[in-house]
Structures are given as C-alpha cells and as structure tokens.
Short mmCIF file of C-alpha atoms in Angstrom, two decimals:
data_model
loop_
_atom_site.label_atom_id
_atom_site.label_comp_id
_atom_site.label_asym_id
_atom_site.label_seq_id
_atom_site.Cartn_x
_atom_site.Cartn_y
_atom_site.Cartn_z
CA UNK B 1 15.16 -4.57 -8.32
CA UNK B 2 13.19 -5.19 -5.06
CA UNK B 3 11.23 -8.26 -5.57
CA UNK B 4 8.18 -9.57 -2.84
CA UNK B 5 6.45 -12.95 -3.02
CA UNK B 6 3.29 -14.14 -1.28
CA UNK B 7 2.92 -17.62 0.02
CA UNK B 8 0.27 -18.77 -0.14
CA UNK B 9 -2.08 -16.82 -3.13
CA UNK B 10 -5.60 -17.73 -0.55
CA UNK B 11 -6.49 -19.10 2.11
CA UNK B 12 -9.23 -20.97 3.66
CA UNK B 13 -9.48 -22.03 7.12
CA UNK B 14 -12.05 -23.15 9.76
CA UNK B 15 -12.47 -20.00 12.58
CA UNK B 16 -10.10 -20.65 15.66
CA UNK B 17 -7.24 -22.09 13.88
CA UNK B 18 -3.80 -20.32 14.15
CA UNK B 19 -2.09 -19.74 10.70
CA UNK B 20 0.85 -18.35 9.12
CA UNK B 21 1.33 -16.16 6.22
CA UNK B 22 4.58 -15.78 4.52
CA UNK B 23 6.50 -13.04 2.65
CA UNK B 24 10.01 -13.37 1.24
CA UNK B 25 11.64 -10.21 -0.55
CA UNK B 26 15.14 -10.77 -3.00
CA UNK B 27 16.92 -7.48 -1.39
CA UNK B 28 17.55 -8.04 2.02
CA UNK B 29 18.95 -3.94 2.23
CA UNK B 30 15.62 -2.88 3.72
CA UNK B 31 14.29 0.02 6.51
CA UNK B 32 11.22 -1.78 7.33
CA UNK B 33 8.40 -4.51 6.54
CA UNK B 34 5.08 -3.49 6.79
CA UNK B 35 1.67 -6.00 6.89
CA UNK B 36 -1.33 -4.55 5.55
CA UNK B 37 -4.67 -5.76 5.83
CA UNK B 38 -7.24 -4.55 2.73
CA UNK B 39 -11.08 -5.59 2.89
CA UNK B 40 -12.94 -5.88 -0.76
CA UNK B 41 -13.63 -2.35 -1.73
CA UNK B 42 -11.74 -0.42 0.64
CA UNK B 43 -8.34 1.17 1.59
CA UNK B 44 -5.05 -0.50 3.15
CA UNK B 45 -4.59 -0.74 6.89
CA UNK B 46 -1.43 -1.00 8.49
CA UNK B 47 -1.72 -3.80 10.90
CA UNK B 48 2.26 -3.90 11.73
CA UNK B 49 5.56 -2.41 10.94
CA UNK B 50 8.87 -4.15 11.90
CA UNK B 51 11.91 -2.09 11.29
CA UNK B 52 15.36 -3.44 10.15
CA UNK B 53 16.58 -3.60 13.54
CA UNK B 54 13.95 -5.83 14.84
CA UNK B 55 13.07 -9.61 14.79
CA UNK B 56 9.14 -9.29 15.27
CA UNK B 57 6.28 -7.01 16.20
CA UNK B 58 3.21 -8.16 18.11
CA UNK B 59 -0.44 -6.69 18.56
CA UNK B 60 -3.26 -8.21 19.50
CA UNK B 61 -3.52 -11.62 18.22
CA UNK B 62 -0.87 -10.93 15.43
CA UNK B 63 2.51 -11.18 15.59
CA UNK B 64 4.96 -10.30 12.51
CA UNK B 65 8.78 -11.52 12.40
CA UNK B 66 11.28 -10.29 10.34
CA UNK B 67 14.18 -12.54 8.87
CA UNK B 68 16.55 -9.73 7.08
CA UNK B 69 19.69 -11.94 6.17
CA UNK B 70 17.06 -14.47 4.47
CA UNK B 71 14.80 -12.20 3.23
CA UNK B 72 11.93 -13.47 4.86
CA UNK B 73 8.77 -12.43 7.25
CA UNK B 74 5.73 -13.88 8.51
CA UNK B 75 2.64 -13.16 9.85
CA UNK B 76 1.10 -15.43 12.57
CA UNK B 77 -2.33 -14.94 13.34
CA UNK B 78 -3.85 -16.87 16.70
CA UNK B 79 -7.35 -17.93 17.14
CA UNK B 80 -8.45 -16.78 13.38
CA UNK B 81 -12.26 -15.21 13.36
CA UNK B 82 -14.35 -14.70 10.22
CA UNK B 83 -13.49 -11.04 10.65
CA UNK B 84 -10.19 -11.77 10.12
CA UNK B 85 -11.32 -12.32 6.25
CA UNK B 86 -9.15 -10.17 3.84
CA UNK B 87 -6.41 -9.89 2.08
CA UNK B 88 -3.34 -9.71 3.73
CA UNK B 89 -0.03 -7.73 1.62
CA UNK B 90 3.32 -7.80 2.99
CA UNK B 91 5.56 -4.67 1.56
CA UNK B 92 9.42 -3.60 2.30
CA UNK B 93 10.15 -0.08 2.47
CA UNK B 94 14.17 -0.34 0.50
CA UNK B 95 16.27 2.93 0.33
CA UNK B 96 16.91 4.96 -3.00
CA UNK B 97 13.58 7.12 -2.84
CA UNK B 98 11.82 5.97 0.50
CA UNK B 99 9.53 3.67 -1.56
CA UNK B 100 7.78 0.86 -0.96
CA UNK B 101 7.74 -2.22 -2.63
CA UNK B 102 4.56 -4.83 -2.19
CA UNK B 103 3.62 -8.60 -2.93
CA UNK B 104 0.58 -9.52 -4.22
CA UNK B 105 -1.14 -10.67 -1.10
CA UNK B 106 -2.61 -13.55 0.78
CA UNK B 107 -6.38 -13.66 0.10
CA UNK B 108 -7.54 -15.36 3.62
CA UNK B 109 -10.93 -16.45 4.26
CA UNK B 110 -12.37 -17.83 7.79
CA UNK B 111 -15.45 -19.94 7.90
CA UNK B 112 -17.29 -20.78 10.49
CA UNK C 1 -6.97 13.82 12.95
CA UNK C 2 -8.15 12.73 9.28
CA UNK C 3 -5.08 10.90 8.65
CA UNK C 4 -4.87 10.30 4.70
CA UNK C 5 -8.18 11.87 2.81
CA UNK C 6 -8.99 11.31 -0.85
CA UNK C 7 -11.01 13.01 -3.00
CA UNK C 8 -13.24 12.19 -5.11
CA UNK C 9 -14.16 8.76 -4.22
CA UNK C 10 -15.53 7.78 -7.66
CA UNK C 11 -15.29 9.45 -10.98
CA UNK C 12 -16.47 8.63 -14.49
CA UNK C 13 -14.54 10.35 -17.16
CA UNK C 14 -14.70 10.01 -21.11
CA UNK C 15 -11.81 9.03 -22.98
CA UNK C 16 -9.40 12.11 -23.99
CA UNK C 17 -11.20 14.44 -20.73
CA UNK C 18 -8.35 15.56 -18.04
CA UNK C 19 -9.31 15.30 -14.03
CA UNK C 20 -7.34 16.01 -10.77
CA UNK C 21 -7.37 13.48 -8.09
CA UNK C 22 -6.53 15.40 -4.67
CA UNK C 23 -5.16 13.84 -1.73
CA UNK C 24 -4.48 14.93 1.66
CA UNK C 25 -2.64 14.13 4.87
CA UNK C 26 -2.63 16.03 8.14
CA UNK C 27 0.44 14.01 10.35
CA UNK C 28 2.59 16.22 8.85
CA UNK C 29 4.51 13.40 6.95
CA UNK C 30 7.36 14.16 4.37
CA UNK C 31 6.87 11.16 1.77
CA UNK C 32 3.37 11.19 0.04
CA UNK C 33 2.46 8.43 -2.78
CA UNK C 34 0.18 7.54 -5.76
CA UNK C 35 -0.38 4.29 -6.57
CA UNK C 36 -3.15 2.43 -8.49
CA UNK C 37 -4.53 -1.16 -8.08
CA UNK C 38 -6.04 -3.65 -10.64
CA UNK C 39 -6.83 -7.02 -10.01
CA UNK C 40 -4.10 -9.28 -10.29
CA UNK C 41 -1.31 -6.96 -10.83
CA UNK C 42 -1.20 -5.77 -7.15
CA UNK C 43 -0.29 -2.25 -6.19
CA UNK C 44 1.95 -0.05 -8.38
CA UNK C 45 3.81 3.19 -7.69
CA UNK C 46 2.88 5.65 -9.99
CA UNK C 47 4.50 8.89 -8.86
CA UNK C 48 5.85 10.10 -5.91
CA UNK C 49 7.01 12.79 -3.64
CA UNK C 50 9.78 13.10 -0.95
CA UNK C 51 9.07 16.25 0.18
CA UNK C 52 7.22 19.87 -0.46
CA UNK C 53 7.93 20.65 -4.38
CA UNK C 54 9.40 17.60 -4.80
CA UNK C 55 8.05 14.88 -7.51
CA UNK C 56 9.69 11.63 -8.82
CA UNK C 57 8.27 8.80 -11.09
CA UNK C 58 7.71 5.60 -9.46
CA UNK C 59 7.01 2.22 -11.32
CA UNK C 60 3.88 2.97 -14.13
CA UNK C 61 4.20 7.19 -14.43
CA UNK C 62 3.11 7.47 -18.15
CA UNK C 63 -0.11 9.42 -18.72
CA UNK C 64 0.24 10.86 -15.32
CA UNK C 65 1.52 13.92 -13.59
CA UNK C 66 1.69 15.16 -10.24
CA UNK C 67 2.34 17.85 -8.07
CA UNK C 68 3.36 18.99 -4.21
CA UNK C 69 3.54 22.62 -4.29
CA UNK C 70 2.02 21.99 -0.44
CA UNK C 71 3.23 19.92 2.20
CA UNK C 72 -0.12 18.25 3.22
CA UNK C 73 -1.36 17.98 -0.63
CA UNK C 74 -0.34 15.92 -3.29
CA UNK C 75 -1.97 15.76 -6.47
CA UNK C 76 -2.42 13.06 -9.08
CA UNK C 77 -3.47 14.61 -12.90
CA UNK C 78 -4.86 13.09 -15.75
CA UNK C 79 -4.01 15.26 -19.09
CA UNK C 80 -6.14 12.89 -21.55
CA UNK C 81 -8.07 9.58 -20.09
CA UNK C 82 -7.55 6.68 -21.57
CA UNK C 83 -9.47 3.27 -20.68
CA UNK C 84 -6.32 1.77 -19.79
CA UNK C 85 -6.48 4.19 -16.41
CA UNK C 86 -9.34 2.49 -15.51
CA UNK C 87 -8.15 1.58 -12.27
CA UNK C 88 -8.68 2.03 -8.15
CA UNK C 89 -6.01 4.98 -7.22
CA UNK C 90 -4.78 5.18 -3.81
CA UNK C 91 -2.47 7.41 -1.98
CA UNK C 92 -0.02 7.35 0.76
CA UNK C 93 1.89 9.22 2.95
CA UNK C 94 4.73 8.32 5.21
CA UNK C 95 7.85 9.70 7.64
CA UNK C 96 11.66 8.26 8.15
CA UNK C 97 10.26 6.02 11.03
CA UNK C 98 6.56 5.57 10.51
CA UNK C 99 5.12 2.92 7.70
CA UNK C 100 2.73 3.93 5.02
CA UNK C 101 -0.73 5.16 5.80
CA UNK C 102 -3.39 4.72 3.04
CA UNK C 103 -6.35 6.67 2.07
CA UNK C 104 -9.76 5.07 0.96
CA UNK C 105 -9.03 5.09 -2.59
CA UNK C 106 -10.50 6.87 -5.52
CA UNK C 107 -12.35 4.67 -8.01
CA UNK C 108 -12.22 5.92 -11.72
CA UNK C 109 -13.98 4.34 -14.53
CA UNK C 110 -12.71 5.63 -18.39
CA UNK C 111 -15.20 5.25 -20.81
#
C-alpha cells in the first residue's frame, strides 16, 4: 500500500526566504506527483504535476523535483510572500485504479 | 470553462435523512473522484469512477454510494446520515496525462 509522508507538519518563515518542502512516498511504481496548494476553507489547487519520466517541473517561483528510485520530491519555493500562506499536499498518482494517494501536508505560514 | 463544479456548497442534514451531493466537470476527463477531508486525517478516497457507468470503492466507501450514469456527472449519495459523515467532501476529476483538478468542496454538517 502506497504510503506519502510530509516533512515538515508547519512551517513558519520570515517573507523573502527560499524554502523547501519535502514529500517521500514507499512505492516508487508511480505515473505522476502532483503539489497542491489548499487555503483554509477552500478547494485544492494544482500548483505542479511532474510525471514519472521527469526530474522536476518549474512555474513561477516554484519548482518541484521528482526522485522516483528514492521515492522522494520536493518543492522549492523562492522569495516566499505572505500569500504564499497555505497548506501545501504532495500526492502520487500509482497504477491499479488511476488513484491518487496524498500526505498530510505542509502547513506554511509567511510573516512579514 | 467551469472546470470541476460542486453542488451544494453547504448542507445540514439530520441523522438517518438521505442527500445527493452532485458534482460536475466539463474537460471532458475520464477519472472522476469523491473524497472527504477532516482535520488531521488528510484526504480520503471514498469512491470512485474510471469511466461513464463505471464505480469502484476507494479507501472509506461505507455509508456511501455513487453513481456515473453520465460522463461529466458523478454523484456522491447518502442513504441514512450519520454524525460520523460530518465532514468537507470534495471531488475530482482527472485524464491519463493530466493531474487531479478539485472542486470547491461541499461542507455537510450531521446533526
């Protein structure tokens, strides 16, 4: 069974400093990794989506890499801003029903 | 383009009353999703659906049933309430090469 950890559980950082978040899954037979970004209250927004035949993804001041044979991923995020406050989840997509399986996030606060 | 819809966004139900929680994608994806979220146990599959009259169980089904007789629907039912469902539903929908795109949740409060 498809296991995904979270490193760290939260987060606090002053705004402008660049920080990594880390995901490791136990089942390194994945399609694709997928960071999410979810804001108190609302829905989950896709922020990046490696697939198995890639080592990273980059947009904007993000950029995701993708580790398969150690079952690892993280998510770099440059110059951090106050609006980057949220909770981050990492989530592998494995084969045998097209499902996803997710961590239980990185709760990330920026202060100014 | 509307991407993932969900409706409603908040219900309060009694224990024992049934409900239907609709959801709705337009990108024409063949994978659609229910999951629900409480606090610190993350997200959990409940059912899911890998293509049009398709259904499977995911991770927490019990109490739950669902059904895609339409490509763009799926639909998340609630036979009997119980204030264990108490709970923020979301659903997803996805394709071979895209990720997972999320609606803005459903929030349902069993009394």
């Amino acid at each position: 069974k498809q296991e995904v950890t979270q490193i760290p559980a939260a987060l606090s950082v002053p705004e402008g400093e660049n920080l990594v978040l880390n995901c490791s899954f136990t089942d390194s037979a994945i399609y694709n990794l997928q960071w999410f970004r979810q804001d108190p209250g609302k829905g989950l927004t896709s922020l990046l989506l490696i697939q198995s035949s890639q080592r990273e993804q980059t947009s904007g001041r993000l950029n995701a890499s993708l580790d398969k044979s150690s079952g690892r991923s993280t998510l770099y995020i440059a110059a951090s801003q106050p609006g980057d406050s949220a909770t981050y989840l990492c989530a592998v997509f494995t084969g045998g029903g097209n499902k996803l399986t997710f961590g239980t996030g990185t709760q990330l606060k920026v202060e100014l | 383009n509307a991407g993932v819809t969900q409706t409603p966004k908040f219900r309060v139900l009694k224990t024992g009353q049934s409900m239907t929680l609709l959801c709705a994608q337009d990108m024409n994806h063949e994978y659609m999703y229910w999951y629900r979220q409480d606090p610190g146990m993350g997200l959990r599959l409940i059912h899911y659906s890998v293509g049009e009259g398709t259904t499977a169980k995911g991770e927490v089904p019990d109490g739950y049933n669902v059904s895609r007789l339409k490509k763009q629907n799926f639909l998340l039912g609630l036979e009997s309430a119980a204030p264990s469902q108490t709970s923020v539903y979301f659903c997803a929908s996805s394709s071979d090469r895209e990720g997972e795109y999320f609606g803005p949740g459903t929030r349902l409060l069993v009394l």
